[in-house]
Amino acid sequence: MDNEKIVGNNFKAGFVSIIGKPNVGKSTLINRYIGEKVSIVSSKPQTTRDRILVILTEENYQIIFIDTPGIHNPKHKLGERMVKEAERGMENSDVVVVLLDATTGIAEEDNMILKAVSRLNTKKILTINKIDTVNKKDELLSIVDRSKAICEFDEYIPISALTGENTDVLLECIVNMLPESPPYYPVDQLTDKTERFHVAEIIREKILLNTRDEIPHSIAVVIEDFNDEESPDRVNIRAVIYVERESQKKIIIGKQGSMLKKIGTEARLDIEKFLGRHVYLELWVKVYEKWRKNDYALRLFGYK
Ligand code: GDP
Ligand code: MG
């Protein structure tokens, strides 16, 4: 990160709401931008219901994506209350990106969203997603026309979040609309704040609590998989507990796995509280000899 860019007036930053009915492709789009990059997905214990922030920091800009609930939770119908919540999130945004689905056209829920967005004073972009599924340009144009009747947007961009088509154009458009501003979130502390980091810490804490002095601090917890692809209300987490010796592995697993089960249950309950979602937690124990003296392992475990 170039500090000159932040200190000078060359840095842009802002909040960007991603709005759309369930299954329109919001997560797919955000994941495309975030990819494997270090990012933070901050959702404090009690506020998960309010909003989820996903932060993308690049050389000269920082975008804070807001994924709004209700709209984001397919279990709920997009009722009046949901629209209110979504509006609150959108009001504090610099840019609002509305996603429509090229395959379904404009549905009742889309109408409500378009109406809500039309009342906002922010910059607005209409994206029609899933263009990989349609081959008639007329269909896209008719969606644009019908949405224009409800809400005027600053830009109209057809994309495919799945294939990546035109997503670079959308990103460029968003960045252009961002105000000049220093980053809202520290660019060099991102790794400390990931959900993964907290989850690993919770698991580590439960191990230390349950094993007391038998297990020294020479354990590391690595989150190998963390995803909510199957359902937005449930996160599947696979974590590996690394120890230095076979004897430590035995202690953590316990008689017929009883200790690992206890650690897993306690950790899961806390993680569910932290994430505000159901959690399926899978724990593995592996021996990695003398990892504390191994540079690669230290980096792998996030200590460097
Ligand atoms: P969300 O509920 O708005 O977050 O939607 P998701 O991102 O979870 O996507 C819902 C489904 O639509 C998933 O099966 C995605 O793979 C699919 N999807 C998302 N974007 C596209 C796209 O551009 N084209 C196609 N064909 N499918 C997509
Ligand atoms: Mg989603």
Short mmCIF file of C-alpha atoms and ligand atoms in Angstrom, two decimals:
data_model
loop_
_atom_site.label_atom_id
_atom_site.label_comp_id
_atom_site.label_asym_id
_atom_site.label_seq_id
_atom_site.Cartn_x
_atom_site.Cartn_y
_atom_site.Cartn_z
CA MET A 1 0.00 0.00 0.00
CA ASP A 2 1.40 3.32 -1.10
CA ASN A 3 1.09 5.74 1.76
CA GLU A 4 1.69 8.73 -0.55
CA LYS A 5 -1.58 7.95 -2.28
CA ILE A 6 -3.46 8.05 1.00
CA VAL A 7 -1.82 11.18 2.31
CA GLY A 8 -2.14 12.98 -1.02
CA ASN A 9 -5.60 13.46 -2.42
CA ASN A 10 -5.39 10.49 -4.73
CA PHE A 11 -7.20 7.96 -2.63
CA LYS A 12 -10.90 7.19 -3.01
CA ALA A 13 -13.10 5.39 -0.55
CA GLY A 14 -16.75 4.80 0.05
CA PHE A 15 -19.67 2.59 0.92
CA VAL A 16 -21.37 0.64 -1.82
CA SER A 17 -24.69 -1.10 -1.24
CA ILE A 18 -25.36 -4.21 -3.28
CA ILE A 19 -29.12 -4.58 -3.52
CA GLY A 20 -31.22 -7.27 -5.06
CA LYS A 21 -33.67 -10.04 -4.39
CA PRO A 22 -32.45 -13.44 -3.20
CA ASN A 23 -30.49 -15.45 -5.77
CA VAL A 24 -29.91 -12.51 -8.06
CA GLY A 25 -26.16 -12.98 -7.65
CA LYS A 26 -25.04 -10.52 -4.95
CA SER A 27 -22.68 -12.93 -3.21
CA THR A 28 -21.30 -14.20 -6.48
CA LEU A 29 -20.51 -10.64 -7.52
CA ILE A 30 -18.87 -9.65 -4.26
CA ASN A 31 -16.86 -12.86 -4.16
CA ARG A 32 -15.63 -12.18 -7.65
CA TYR A 33 -14.17 -8.87 -6.54
CA ILE A 34 -12.83 -10.09 -3.26
CA GLY A 35 -11.61 -13.46 -4.48
CA GLU A 36 -8.73 -14.76 -2.46
CA LYS A 37 -7.63 -11.28 -1.46
CA VAL A 38 -7.29 -10.41 2.16
CA SER A 39 -10.59 -8.89 3.03
CA ILE A 40 -12.66 -8.29 6.06
CA VAL A 41 -16.15 -9.47 6.48
CA SER A 42 -17.15 -7.79 9.65
CA SER A 43 -20.36 -8.68 11.32
CA LYS A 44 -20.36 -8.02 15.02
CA PRO A 45 -22.35 -10.44 17.21
CA GLN A 46 -25.63 -8.63 17.42
CA THR A 47 -25.44 -6.70 14.20
CA THR A 48 -25.33 -9.50 11.68
CA ARG A 49 -28.98 -8.85 11.14
CA ASP A 50 -28.22 -5.26 10.29
CA ARG A 51 -25.55 -5.51 7.70
CA ILE A 52 -22.50 -7.28 6.46
CA LEU A 53 -19.47 -5.38 5.28
CA VAL A 54 -17.00 -6.72 2.80
CA ILE A 55 -13.98 -4.57 2.20
CA LEU A 56 -11.88 -4.37 -0.92
CA THR A 57 -8.72 -2.33 -0.61
CA GLU A 58 -6.59 -1.68 -3.65
CA GLU A 59 -3.64 0.59 -4.42
CA ASN A 60 -5.73 3.74 -4.70
CA TYR A 61 -9.19 2.95 -3.48
CA GLN A 62 -11.16 1.19 -0.79
CA ILE A 63 -14.67 -0.06 -1.42
CA ILE A 64 -16.82 -1.14 1.50
CA PHE A 65 -19.53 -3.36 0.09
CA ILE A 66 -22.73 -3.54 2.11
CA ASP A 67 -24.79 -6.66 1.81
CA THR A 68 -28.21 -5.81 3.22
CA PRO A 69 -30.28 -8.33 5.16
CA GLY A 70 -33.80 -9.35 4.36
CA ILE A 71 -33.02 -8.86 0.74
CA HIS A 72 -29.99 -10.98 1.50
CA ASN A 73 -31.95 -13.59 3.41
CA PRO A 74 -34.05 -15.72 1.09
CA LYS A 75 -36.14 -17.00 3.98
CA HIS A 76 -37.77 -13.67 4.46
CA LYS A 77 -40.19 -12.16 2.07
CA LEU A 78 -39.23 -8.69 1.16
CA GLY A 79 -41.78 -7.03 3.36
CA GLU A 80 -42.22 -3.44 4.37
CA ARG A 81 -39.83 -3.82 7.31
CA MET A 82 -37.10 -5.27 5.14
CA VAL A 83 -37.36 -2.40 2.74
CA LYS A 84 -36.97 0.01 5.66
CA GLU A 85 -33.82 -1.75 6.79
CA ALA A 86 -32.44 -1.83 3.31
CA GLU A 87 -33.17 1.85 2.89
CA ARG A 88 -31.27 2.68 6.03
CA GLY A 89 -28.22 0.89 4.69
CA MET A 90 -28.55 2.53 1.32
CA GLU A 91 -28.92 6.04 2.72
CA ASN A 92 -25.43 5.83 4.14
CA SER A 93 -23.94 4.63 0.89
CA ASP A 94 -22.01 6.60 -1.68
CA VAL A 95 -23.09 4.28 -4.45
CA VAL A 96 -26.05 1.92 -4.72
CA VAL A 97 -25.81 -1.00 -7.11
CA VAL A 98 -29.12 -2.67 -7.90
CA LEU A 99 -29.00 -6.14 -9.38
CA LEU A 100 -31.76 -7.45 -11.60
CA ASP A 101 -31.91 -10.97 -12.96
CA ALA A 102 -31.88 -11.25 -16.74
CA THR A 103 -33.54 -14.65 -16.55
CA THR A 104 -36.54 -13.60 -14.47
CA GLY A 105 -37.06 -10.04 -15.63
CA ILE A 106 -38.59 -7.59 -13.17
CA ALA A 107 -40.51 -9.32 -10.41
CA GLU A 108 -42.65 -7.90 -7.63
CA GLU A 109 -39.68 -7.76 -5.26
CA ASP A 110 -37.65 -5.86 -7.85
CA ASN A 111 -40.40 -3.29 -8.12
CA MET A 112 -40.23 -2.64 -4.39
CA ILE A 113 -36.46 -2.31 -4.52
CA LEU A 114 -36.57 0.06 -7.50
CA LYS A 115 -39.13 2.23 -5.76
CA ALA A 116 -37.05 2.39 -2.59
CA VAL A 117 -33.92 3.26 -4.57
CA SER A 118 -35.69 5.99 -6.53
CA ARG A 119 -36.08 7.95 -3.29
CA LEU A 120 -32.33 8.03 -2.62
CA ASN A 121 -29.90 10.83 -3.35
CA THR A 122 -26.87 8.59 -3.88
CA LYS A 123 -25.19 7.59 -7.13
CA LYS A 124 -27.04 4.66 -8.65
CA ILE A 125 -26.04 1.86 -10.97
CA LEU A 126 -28.43 -0.66 -12.46
CA THR A 127 -26.83 -3.96 -13.31
CA ILE A 128 -28.59 -6.73 -15.11
CA ASN A 129 -26.95 -9.93 -14.03
CA LYS A 130 -26.82 -13.40 -15.60
CA ILE A 131 -26.51 -12.11 -19.14
CA ASP A 132 -24.77 -15.38 -19.94
CA THR A 133 -28.22 -16.97 -19.85
CA VAL A 134 -29.92 -14.76 -22.41
CA ASN A 135 -29.03 -14.34 -26.04
CA LYS A 136 -31.57 -11.74 -27.03
CA LYS A 137 -30.46 -8.16 -26.55
CA ASP A 138 -34.09 -7.04 -26.75
CA GLU A 139 -34.86 -8.72 -23.46
CA LEU A 140 -32.16 -6.71 -21.70
CA LEU A 141 -33.36 -3.49 -23.27
CA SER A 142 -36.92 -4.11 -22.19
CA ILE A 143 -35.78 -4.72 -18.61
CA VAL A 144 -33.88 -1.44 -18.71
CA ASP A 145 -36.88 0.41 -20.11
CA ARG A 146 -39.27 -0.97 -17.55
CA SER A 147 -36.96 -0.16 -14.65
CA LYS A 148 -36.39 3.36 -15.99
CA ALA A 149 -40.09 3.99 -15.58
CA ILE A 150 -39.67 3.47 -11.84
CA CYS A 151 -36.17 4.78 -11.19
CA GLU A 152 -33.56 6.69 -13.17
CA PHE A 153 -30.03 5.39 -12.76
CA ASP A 154 -26.69 7.03 -13.49
CA GLU A 155 -25.40 3.95 -15.29
CA TYR A 156 -26.82 0.76 -16.79
CA ILE A 157 -24.46 -2.19 -16.97
CA PRO A 158 -25.27 -5.74 -18.06
CA ILE A 159 -22.98 -8.28 -16.42
CA SER A 160 -22.43 -11.90 -15.61
CA ALA A 161 -21.16 -12.29 -12.07
CA LEU A 162 -20.66 -15.96 -12.83
CA THR A 163 -18.44 -15.69 -15.91
CA GLY A 164 -17.04 -12.28 -15.02
CA GLU A 165 -18.25 -10.66 -18.22
CA ASN A 166 -18.34 -6.86 -17.83
CA THR A 167 -17.67 -7.03 -14.09
CA ASP A 168 -14.47 -5.03 -14.64
CA VAL A 169 -16.54 -2.30 -16.29
CA LEU A 170 -18.88 -2.26 -13.30
CA LEU A 171 -15.99 -2.03 -10.86
CA GLU A 172 -14.42 0.84 -12.78
CA CYS A 173 -17.76 2.60 -12.79
CA ILE A 174 -18.11 2.20 -9.03
CA VAL A 175 -14.60 3.49 -8.41
CA ASN A 176 -15.28 6.54 -10.60
CA MET A 177 -18.28 7.38 -8.46
CA LEU A 178 -16.43 7.14 -5.15
CA PRO A 179 -15.53 10.38 -3.42
CA GLU A 180 -11.95 11.26 -2.62
CA SER A 181 -11.41 10.06 0.89
CA PRO A 182 -8.80 8.31 2.97
CA PRO A 183 -9.61 4.67 3.70
CA TYR A 184 -12.26 4.10 6.37
CA TYR A 185 -10.63 0.93 7.57
CA PRO A 186 -6.94 0.51 8.28
CA VAL A 187 -5.38 -1.07 5.25
CA ASP A 188 -2.64 -2.87 7.12
CA GLN A 189 -4.73 -4.41 9.87
CA LEU A 190 -7.18 -6.27 7.71
CA THR A 191 -5.98 -9.75 8.54
CA ASP A 192 -6.59 -9.21 12.23
CA LYS A 193 -10.22 -8.64 11.64
CA THR A 194 -11.35 -11.43 9.43
CA GLU A 195 -14.14 -13.64 10.63
CA ARG A 196 -11.76 -16.52 10.06
CA PHE A 197 -9.28 -15.02 12.48
CA HIS A 198 -11.88 -14.70 15.23
CA VAL A 199 -13.20 -18.18 14.58
CA ALA A 200 -9.69 -19.63 14.87
CA GLU A 201 -9.21 -17.74 18.13
CA ILE A 202 -12.44 -19.09 19.58
CA ILE A 203 -11.39 -22.67 18.80
CA ARG A 204 -7.94 -22.08 20.27
CA GLU A 205 -9.48 -20.66 23.43
CA LYS A 206 -11.69 -23.72 23.91
CA ILE A 207 -8.73 -26.06 23.52
CA LEU A 208 -6.71 -24.18 26.12
CA LEU A 209 -9.67 -24.01 28.51
CA ASN A 210 -10.41 -27.71 28.25
CA THR A 211 -6.88 -29.05 28.34
CA ARG A 212 -5.44 -26.58 30.83
CA ASP A 213 -1.73 -27.14 31.30
CA GLU A 214 -1.53 -30.34 29.33
CA ILE A 215 -1.49 -28.52 26.05
CA PRO A 216 0.96 -25.64 25.89
CA HIS A 217 0.44 -22.68 23.65
CA SER A 218 2.21 -24.50 20.87
CA ILE A 219 -1.03 -25.15 19.06
CA ALA A 220 -2.21 -23.36 15.96
CA VAL A 221 -5.64 -23.36 14.41
CA VAL A 222 -6.01 -22.95 10.67
CA ILE A 223 -9.38 -22.41 9.05
CA GLU A 224 -9.19 -24.42 5.86
CA ASP A 225 -12.70 -23.87 4.66
CA PHE A 226 -15.23 -21.21 5.49
CA ASN A 227 -18.28 -21.00 3.28
CA ASP A 228 -21.98 -20.28 3.23
CA GLU A 229 -22.57 -21.26 -0.36
CA GLU A 230 -25.17 -23.87 0.52
CA SER A 231 -27.28 -21.57 2.62
CA PRO A 232 -26.79 -17.99 3.79
CA ASP A 233 -27.99 -18.90 7.28
CA ARG A 234 -25.38 -21.59 7.77
CA VAL A 235 -21.63 -21.50 7.59
CA ASN A 236 -19.63 -24.64 7.01
CA ILE A 237 -16.26 -24.41 8.69
CA ARG A 238 -13.41 -26.87 8.54
CA ALA A 239 -10.54 -26.17 10.91
CA VAL A 240 -7.27 -27.95 11.53
CA ILE A 241 -5.67 -27.92 14.95
CA TYR A 242 -1.91 -28.24 14.60
CA VAL A 243 0.10 -29.64 17.48
CA GLU A 244 3.80 -30.45 17.77
CA ARG A 245 3.67 -33.97 19.11
CA GLU A 246 1.66 -37.16 18.78
CA SER A 247 1.02 -37.17 22.55
CA GLN A 248 -0.66 -33.75 22.28
CA LYS A 249 -2.84 -34.98 19.47
CA LYS A 250 -4.04 -37.83 21.70
CA ILE A 251 -4.97 -35.43 24.49
CA ILE A 252 -6.94 -33.15 22.22
CA ILE A 253 -8.85 -36.00 20.65
CA GLY A 254 -9.49 -37.67 24.02
CA LYS A 255 -11.06 -41.03 24.74
CA GLN A 256 -13.05 -42.05 21.69
CA GLY A 257 -12.97 -38.50 20.52
CA SER A 258 -14.73 -37.15 23.59
CA MET A 259 -12.42 -34.20 24.15
CA LEU A 260 -12.54 -33.08 20.53
CA LYS A 261 -16.31 -33.35 20.62
CA LYS A 262 -16.49 -31.16 23.72
CA ILE A 263 -14.13 -28.57 22.24
CA GLY A 264 -16.12 -28.64 19.02
CA THR A 265 -19.48 -28.12 20.70
CA GLU A 266 -18.31 -25.26 22.91
CA ALA A 267 -16.52 -23.57 20.03
CA ARG A 268 -19.47 -23.97 17.72
CA LEU A 269 -21.86 -22.31 20.16
CA ASP A 270 -19.57 -19.30 20.52
CA ILE A 271 -18.93 -19.08 16.80
CA GLU A 272 -22.66 -19.13 16.15
CA LYS A 273 -23.07 -16.24 18.55
CA PHE A 274 -20.25 -14.36 16.88
CA LEU A 275 -21.45 -14.90 13.31
CA GLY A 276 -25.16 -14.78 14.10
CA ARG A 277 -25.66 -17.83 11.92
CA HIS A 278 -25.81 -21.59 12.25
CA VAL A 279 -22.46 -23.26 12.01
CA TYR A 280 -21.42 -26.70 10.92
CA LEU A 281 -17.97 -27.17 12.42
CA GLU A 282 -15.56 -29.86 11.38
CA LEU A 283 -12.36 -30.22 13.43
CA TRP A 284 -9.21 -32.11 12.53
CA VAL A 285 -6.05 -32.59 14.57
CA LYS A 286 -2.68 -32.86 12.84
CA VAL A 287 0.90 -33.10 14.01
CA TYR A 288 3.36 -30.59 12.57
CA GLU A 289 6.68 -31.18 14.31
CA LYS A 290 8.58 -28.15 15.58
CA TRP A 291 6.34 -25.81 13.66
CA ARG A 292 7.35 -22.90 15.81
CA LYS A 293 10.85 -23.12 14.36
CA ASN A 294 9.59 -23.37 10.81
CA ASP A 295 9.25 -20.15 8.81
CA TYR A 296 6.77 -21.58 6.36
CA ALA A 297 4.56 -22.95 9.12
CA LEU A 298 4.63 -19.66 10.97
CA ARG A 299 3.41 -17.90 7.88
CA LEU A 300 0.81 -20.57 7.20
CA PHE A 301 -0.53 -20.17 10.70
CA GLY A 302 -0.69 -16.42 10.40
CA TYR A 303 2.12 -15.55 12.78
CA LYS A 304 4.19 -13.69 10.18
P1 GDP B 1 -27.59 -13.83 -3.78
O1 GDP B 1 -28.69 -14.51 -3.02
O2 GDP B 1 -28.07 -12.59 -4.43
O3 GDP B 1 -26.35 -13.61 -2.97
O4 GDP B 1 -27.21 -14.81 -5.00
P2 GDP B 1 -25.96 -15.77 -5.17
O5 GDP B 1 -24.72 -14.99 -5.46
O6 GDP B 1 -25.91 -16.71 -4.02
O7 GDP B 1 -26.35 -16.55 -6.51
C1 GDP B 1 -27.51 -17.34 -6.61
C2 GDP B 1 -27.35 -18.33 -7.74
O8 GDP B 1 -27.26 -17.66 -9.00
C3 GDP B 1 -26.09 -19.17 -7.63
O9 GDP B 1 -26.39 -20.47 -8.01
C4 GDP B 1 -25.14 -18.52 -8.61
O10 GDP B 1 -24.20 -19.42 -9.14
C5 GDP B 1 -26.09 -18.04 -9.68
N1 GDP B 1 -25.54 -16.90 -10.41
C6 GDP B 1 -25.04 -15.75 -9.89
N2 GDP B 1 -24.61 -14.94 -10.88
C7 GDP B 1 -24.87 -15.58 -12.04
C8 GDP B 1 -24.64 -15.24 -13.43
O11 GDP B 1 -24.12 -14.19 -13.80
N3 GDP B 1 -25.06 -16.16 -14.34
C9 GDP B 1 -25.62 -17.35 -13.99
N4 GDP B 1 -25.97 -18.18 -14.97
N5 GDP B 1 -25.83 -17.69 -12.71
C10 GDP B 1 -25.45 -16.82 -11.75
MG MG B 2 -25.99 -13.93 -0.90
#
